[in-house]
mmCIF file of C-alpha atoms and ligand atoms in Angstrom:
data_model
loop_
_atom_site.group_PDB
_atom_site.id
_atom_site.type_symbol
_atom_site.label_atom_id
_atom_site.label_comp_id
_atom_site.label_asym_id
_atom_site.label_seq_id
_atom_site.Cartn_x
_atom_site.Cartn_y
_atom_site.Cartn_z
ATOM 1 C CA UNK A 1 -0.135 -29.252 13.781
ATOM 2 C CA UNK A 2 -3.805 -29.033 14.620
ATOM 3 C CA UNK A 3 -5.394 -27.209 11.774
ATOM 4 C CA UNK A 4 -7.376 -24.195 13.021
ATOM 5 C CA UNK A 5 -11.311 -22.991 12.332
ATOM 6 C CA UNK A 6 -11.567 -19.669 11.180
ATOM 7 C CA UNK A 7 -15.451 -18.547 11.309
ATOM 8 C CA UNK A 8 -16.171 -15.687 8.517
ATOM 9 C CA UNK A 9 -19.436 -14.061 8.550
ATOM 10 C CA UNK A 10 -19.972 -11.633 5.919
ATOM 11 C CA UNK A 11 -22.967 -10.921 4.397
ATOM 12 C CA UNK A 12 -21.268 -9.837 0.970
ATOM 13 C CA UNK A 13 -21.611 -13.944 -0.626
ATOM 14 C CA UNK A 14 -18.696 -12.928 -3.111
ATOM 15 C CA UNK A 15 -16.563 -11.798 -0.726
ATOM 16 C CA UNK A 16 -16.871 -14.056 1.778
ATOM 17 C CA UNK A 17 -16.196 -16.846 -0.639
ATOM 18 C CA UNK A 18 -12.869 -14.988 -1.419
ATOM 19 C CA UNK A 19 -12.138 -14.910 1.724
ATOM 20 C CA UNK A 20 -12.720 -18.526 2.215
ATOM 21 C CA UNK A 21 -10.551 -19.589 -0.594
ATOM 22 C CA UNK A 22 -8.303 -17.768 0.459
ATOM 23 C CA UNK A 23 -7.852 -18.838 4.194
ATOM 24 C CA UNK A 24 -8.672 -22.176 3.348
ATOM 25 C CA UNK A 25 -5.155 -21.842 1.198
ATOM 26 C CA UNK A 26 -3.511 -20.706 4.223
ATOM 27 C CA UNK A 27 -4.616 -24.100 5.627
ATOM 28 C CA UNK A 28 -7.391 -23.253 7.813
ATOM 29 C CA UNK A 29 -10.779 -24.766 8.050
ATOM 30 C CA UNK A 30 -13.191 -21.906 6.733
ATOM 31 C CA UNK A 31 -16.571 -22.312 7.606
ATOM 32 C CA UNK A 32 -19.252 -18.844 6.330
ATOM 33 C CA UNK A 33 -22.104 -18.145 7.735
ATOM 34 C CA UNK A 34 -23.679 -14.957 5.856
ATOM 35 C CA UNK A 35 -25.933 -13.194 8.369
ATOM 36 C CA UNK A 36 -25.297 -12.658 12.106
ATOM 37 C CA UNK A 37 -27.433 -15.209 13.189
ATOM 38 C CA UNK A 38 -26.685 -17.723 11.571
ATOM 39 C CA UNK A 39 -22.759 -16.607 12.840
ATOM 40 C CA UNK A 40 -24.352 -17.299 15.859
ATOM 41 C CA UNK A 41 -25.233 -20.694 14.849
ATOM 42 C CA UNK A 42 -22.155 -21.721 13.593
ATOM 43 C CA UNK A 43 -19.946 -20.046 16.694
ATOM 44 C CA UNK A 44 -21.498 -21.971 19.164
ATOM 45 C CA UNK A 45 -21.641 -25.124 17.261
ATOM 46 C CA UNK A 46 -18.312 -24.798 15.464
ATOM 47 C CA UNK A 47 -16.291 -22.923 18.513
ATOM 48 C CA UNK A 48 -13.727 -21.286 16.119
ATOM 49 C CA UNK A 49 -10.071 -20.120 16.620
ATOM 50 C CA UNK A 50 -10.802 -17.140 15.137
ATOM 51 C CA UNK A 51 -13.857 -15.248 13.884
ATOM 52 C CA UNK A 52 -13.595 -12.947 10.768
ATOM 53 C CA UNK A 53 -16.673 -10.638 11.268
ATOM 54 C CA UNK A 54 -18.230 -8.196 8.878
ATOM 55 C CA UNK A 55 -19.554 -5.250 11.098
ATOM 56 C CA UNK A 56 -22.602 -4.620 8.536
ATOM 57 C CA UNK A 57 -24.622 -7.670 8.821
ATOM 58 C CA UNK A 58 -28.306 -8.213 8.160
ATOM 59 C CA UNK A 59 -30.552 -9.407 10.952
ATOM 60 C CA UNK A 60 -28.050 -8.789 13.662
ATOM 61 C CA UNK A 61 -24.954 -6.251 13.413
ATOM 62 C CA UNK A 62 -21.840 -7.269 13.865
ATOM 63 C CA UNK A 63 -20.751 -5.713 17.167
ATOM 64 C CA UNK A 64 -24.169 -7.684 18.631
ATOM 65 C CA UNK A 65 -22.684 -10.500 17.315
ATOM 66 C CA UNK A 66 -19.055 -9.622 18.291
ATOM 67 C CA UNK A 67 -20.844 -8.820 21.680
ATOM 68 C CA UNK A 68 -22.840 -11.987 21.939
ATOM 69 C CA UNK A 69 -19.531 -14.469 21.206
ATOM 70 C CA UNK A 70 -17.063 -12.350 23.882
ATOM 71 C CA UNK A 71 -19.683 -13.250 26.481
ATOM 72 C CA UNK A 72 -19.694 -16.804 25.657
ATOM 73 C CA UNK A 73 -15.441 -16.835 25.004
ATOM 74 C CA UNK A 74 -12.249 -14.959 24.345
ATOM 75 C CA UNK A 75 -12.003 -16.021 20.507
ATOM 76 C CA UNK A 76 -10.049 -13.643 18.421
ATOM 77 C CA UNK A 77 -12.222 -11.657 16.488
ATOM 78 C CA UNK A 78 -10.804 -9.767 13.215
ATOM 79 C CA UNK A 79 -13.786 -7.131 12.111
ATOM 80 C CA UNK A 80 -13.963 -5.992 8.636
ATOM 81 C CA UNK A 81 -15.228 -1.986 8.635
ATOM 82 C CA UNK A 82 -15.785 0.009 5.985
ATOM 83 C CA UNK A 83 -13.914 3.055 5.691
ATOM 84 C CA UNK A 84 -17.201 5.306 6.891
ATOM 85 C CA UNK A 85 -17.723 3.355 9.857
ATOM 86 C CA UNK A 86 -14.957 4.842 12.618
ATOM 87 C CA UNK A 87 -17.371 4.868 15.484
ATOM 88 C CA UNK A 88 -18.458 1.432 14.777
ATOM 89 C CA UNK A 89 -14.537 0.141 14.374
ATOM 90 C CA UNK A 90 -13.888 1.850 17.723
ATOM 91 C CA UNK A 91 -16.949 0.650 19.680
ATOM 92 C CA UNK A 92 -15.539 -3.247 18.230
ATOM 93 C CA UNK A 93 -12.065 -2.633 19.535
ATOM 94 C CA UNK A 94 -13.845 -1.489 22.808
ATOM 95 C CA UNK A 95 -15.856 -4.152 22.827
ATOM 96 C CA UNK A 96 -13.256 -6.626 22.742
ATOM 97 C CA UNK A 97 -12.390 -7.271 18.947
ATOM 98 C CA UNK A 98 -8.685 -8.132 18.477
ATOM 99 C CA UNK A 99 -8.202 -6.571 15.396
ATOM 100 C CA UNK A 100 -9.793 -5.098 12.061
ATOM 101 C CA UNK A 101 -9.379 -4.066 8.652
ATOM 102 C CA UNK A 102 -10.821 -1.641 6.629
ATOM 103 C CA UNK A 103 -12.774 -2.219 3.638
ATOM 104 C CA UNK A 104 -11.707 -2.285 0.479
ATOM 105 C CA UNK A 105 -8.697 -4.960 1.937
ATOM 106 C CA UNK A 106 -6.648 -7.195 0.392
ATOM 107 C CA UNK A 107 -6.447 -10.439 1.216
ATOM 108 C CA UNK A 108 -3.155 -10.863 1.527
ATOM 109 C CA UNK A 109 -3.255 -8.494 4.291
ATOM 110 C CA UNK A 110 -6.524 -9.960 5.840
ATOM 111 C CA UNK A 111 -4.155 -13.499 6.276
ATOM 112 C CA UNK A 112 -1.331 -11.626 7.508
ATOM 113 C CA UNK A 113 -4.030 -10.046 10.144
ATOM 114 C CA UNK A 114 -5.515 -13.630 10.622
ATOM 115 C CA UNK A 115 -2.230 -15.180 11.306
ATOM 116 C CA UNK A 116 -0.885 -12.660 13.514
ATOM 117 C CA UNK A 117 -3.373 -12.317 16.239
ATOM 118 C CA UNK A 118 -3.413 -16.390 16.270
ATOM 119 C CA UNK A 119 0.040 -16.060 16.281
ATOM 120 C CA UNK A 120 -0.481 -13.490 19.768
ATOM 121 C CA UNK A 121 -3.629 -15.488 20.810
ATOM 122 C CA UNK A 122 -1.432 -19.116 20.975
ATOM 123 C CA UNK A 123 1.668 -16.937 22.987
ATOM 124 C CA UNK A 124 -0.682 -16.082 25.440
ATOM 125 C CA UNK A 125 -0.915 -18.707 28.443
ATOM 126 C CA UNK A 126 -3.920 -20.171 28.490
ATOM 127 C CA UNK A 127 -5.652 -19.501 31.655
ATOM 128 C CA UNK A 128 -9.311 -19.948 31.918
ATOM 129 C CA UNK A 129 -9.370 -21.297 35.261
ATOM 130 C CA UNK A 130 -9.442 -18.700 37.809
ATOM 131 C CA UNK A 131 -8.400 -20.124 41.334
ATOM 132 C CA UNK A 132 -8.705 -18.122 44.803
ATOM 133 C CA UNK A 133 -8.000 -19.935 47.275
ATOM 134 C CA UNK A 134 -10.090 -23.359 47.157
ATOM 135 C CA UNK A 135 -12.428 -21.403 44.877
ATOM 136 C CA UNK A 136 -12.082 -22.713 41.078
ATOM 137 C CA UNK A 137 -13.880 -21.177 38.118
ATOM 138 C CA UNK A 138 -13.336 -22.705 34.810
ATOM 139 C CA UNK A 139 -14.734 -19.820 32.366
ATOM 140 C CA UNK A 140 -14.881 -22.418 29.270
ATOM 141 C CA UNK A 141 -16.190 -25.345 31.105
ATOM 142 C CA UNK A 142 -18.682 -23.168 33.308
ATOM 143 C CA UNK A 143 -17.510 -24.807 35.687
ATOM 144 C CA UNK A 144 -17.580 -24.201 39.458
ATOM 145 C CA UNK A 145 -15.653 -26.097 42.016
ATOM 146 C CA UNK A 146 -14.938 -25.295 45.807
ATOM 147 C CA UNK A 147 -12.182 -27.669 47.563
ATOM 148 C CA UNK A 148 -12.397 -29.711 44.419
ATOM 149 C CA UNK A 149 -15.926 -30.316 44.799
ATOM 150 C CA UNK A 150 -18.659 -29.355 41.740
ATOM 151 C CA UNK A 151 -21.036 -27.110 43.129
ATOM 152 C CA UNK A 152 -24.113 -27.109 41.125
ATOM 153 C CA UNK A 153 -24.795 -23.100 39.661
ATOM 154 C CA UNK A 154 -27.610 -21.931 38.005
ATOM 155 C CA UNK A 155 -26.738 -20.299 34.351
ATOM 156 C CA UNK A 156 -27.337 -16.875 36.288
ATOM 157 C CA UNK A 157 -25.437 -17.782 39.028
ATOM 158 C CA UNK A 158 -22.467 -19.112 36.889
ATOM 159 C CA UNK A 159 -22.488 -15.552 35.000
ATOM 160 C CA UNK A 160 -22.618 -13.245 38.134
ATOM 161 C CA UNK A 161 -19.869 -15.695 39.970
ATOM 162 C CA UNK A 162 -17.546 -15.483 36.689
ATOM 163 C CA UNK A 163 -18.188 -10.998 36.740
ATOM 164 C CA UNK A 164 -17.448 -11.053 39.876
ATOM 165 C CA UNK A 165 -14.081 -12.729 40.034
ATOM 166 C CA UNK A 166 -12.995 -11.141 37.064
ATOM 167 C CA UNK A 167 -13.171 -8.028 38.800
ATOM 168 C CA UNK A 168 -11.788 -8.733 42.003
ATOM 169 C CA UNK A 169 -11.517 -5.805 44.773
ATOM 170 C CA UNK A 170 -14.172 -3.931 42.525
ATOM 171 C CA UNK A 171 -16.932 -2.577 43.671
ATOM 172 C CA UNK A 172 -19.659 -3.645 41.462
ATOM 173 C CA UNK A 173 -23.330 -2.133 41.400
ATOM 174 C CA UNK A 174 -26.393 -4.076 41.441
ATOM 175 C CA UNK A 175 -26.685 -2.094 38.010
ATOM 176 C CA UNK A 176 -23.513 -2.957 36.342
ATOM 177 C CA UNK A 177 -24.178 -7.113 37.714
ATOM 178 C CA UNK A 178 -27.498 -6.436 35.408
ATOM 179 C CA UNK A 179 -26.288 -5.107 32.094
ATOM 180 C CA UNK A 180 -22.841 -7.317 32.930
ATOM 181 C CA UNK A 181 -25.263 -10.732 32.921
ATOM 182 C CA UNK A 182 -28.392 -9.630 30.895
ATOM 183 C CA UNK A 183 -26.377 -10.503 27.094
ATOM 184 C CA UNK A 184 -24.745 -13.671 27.819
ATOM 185 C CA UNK A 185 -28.075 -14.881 30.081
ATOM 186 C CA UNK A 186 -30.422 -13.317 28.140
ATOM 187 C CA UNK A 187 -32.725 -16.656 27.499
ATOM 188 C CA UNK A 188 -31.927 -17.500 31.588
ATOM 189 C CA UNK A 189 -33.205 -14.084 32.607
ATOM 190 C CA UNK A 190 -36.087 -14.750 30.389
ATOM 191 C CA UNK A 191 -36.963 -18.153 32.274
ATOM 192 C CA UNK A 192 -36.418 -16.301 35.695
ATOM 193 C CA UNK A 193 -39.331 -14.405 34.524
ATOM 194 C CA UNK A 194 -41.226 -16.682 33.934
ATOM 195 C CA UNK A 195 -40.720 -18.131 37.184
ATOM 196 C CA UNK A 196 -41.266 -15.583 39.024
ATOM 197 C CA UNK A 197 -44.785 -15.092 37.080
ATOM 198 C CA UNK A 198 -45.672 -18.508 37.552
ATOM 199 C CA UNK A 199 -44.875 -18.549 41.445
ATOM 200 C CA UNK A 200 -46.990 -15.327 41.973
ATOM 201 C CA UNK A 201 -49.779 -16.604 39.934
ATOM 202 C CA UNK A 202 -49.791 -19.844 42.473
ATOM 203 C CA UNK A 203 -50.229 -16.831 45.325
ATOM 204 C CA UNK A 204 -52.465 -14.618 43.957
ATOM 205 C CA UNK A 205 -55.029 -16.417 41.396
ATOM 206 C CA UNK A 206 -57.536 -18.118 42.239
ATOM 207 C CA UNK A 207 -56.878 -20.412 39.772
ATOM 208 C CA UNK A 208 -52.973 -20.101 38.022
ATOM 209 C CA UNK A 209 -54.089 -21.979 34.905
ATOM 210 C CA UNK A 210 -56.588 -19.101 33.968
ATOM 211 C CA UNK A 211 -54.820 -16.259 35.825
ATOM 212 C CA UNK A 212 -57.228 -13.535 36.213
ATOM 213 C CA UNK A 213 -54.543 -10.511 37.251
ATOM 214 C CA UNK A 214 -51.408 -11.404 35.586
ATOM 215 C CA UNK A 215 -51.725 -12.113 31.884
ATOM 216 C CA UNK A 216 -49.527 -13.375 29.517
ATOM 217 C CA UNK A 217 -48.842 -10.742 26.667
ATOM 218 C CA UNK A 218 -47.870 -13.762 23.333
ATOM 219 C CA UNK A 219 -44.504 -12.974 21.781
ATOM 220 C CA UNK A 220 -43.936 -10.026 24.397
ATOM 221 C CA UNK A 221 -44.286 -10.949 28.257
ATOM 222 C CA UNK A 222 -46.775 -9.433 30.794
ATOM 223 C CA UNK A 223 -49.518 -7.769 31.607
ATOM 224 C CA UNK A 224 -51.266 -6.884 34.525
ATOM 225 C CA UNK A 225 -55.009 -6.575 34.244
ATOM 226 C CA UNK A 226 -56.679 -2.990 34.033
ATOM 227 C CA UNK A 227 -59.156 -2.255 36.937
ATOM 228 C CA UNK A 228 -62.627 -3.676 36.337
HETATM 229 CA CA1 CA B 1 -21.734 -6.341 5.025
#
């Protein structure tokens, strides 16, 4: 049997060593990251079976997190709320978390939670390709393919394509494409930006390497020059 990687971010060090220990008993590979960015980190470098998330992280909260890794896949996420935090556990649920438990937990019943939604996860057939016709979208691979040839997407592209068939026969506002693409192509969105700057610079300055309208604002974006 393949042994699986659980991903436990918890800012609480003792706890999420517990939890380790614990899982790692179970015979899972337990990898902790103790912040939500450097969950981040490890999610996209580790690609997990399973994510145990603490909801109250420093630098970036959980459900950002949670957020941030359901864009980018459909790993099973168990969130650990504290009692107090109700709105929180059902905004993670909405947001896509599989399952949760509520602080203080025992650990026996965090594996039993573990093992159960990899147990659902694994019974689940495993379809990341979505096929219409001679339209083929892998979600994992980001990959696009029409009468089996690749067609060449930009990250943007990819992410509006893969909203879109998701929600077939749905009318979908240029709004909802926005917020739908902005979190997973955040840094794309960015660079499209920056494009677009550096293209209307070319049209409108007299010289684009010491732009005279549109200035660059360090660490924040743009600014257009005030009269005079
Ligand atoms: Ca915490």
């Amino acid at each position: 049997m393949v042994v699986k990687t659980v991903l436990v971010v918890e800012d609480e060090h003792k706890i999420a060593r517990m939890i380790q220990a614990y899982l790692a008993r179970d015979g899972y590979r337990v990898e902790v990251a103790f912040d939500g960015v450097q969950g981040w980190d490890l999610f996209r470098r580790l690609e997990p079976d399973l994510v145990v998330l603490d909801l109250m992280l420093p630098q970036m909260s959980g459900l950002e997190l949670a957020q941030k890794m359901r864009s980018a896949s459909s790993v099973p996420i168990v969130m650990l709320t504290a009692r107090a935090e109700e709105a929180d556990r059902v905004a993670g649920l909405e947001m896509g978390a599989d399952d949760y438990v509520t602080k203080p937990f025992s650990l026996r019943e965090l594996s039993a939670r573990v093992r159960a939604v990899l147990r659902r996860v694994d019974a689940e057939p495993v379809s990341e390709v979505v096929e219409i016709g001679p339209l083929a979208v892998d979600m994992a691979a980001r990959e696009v393919r029409v009468d089996g040839r690749l067609i060449e997407l930009t990250p943007t592209e990819f992410d509006l394509l893969a909203y879109l068939v998701q929600h077939p026969g749905r009318a979908l506002s240029r709004r909802e494409l926005m917020e739908a693409i902005q979190e997973r192509s955040y840094a794309s969105l960015t660079r499209t930006i920056d494009s677009h700057m550096k293209n209307l610079r070319y049209k409108i300055e007299a010289d684009p390497k010491e732009p005279q309208y549109i200035l660059t604002v360090h660490g924040v974006g743009y600014k257009f020059r005030r009269e005079g």
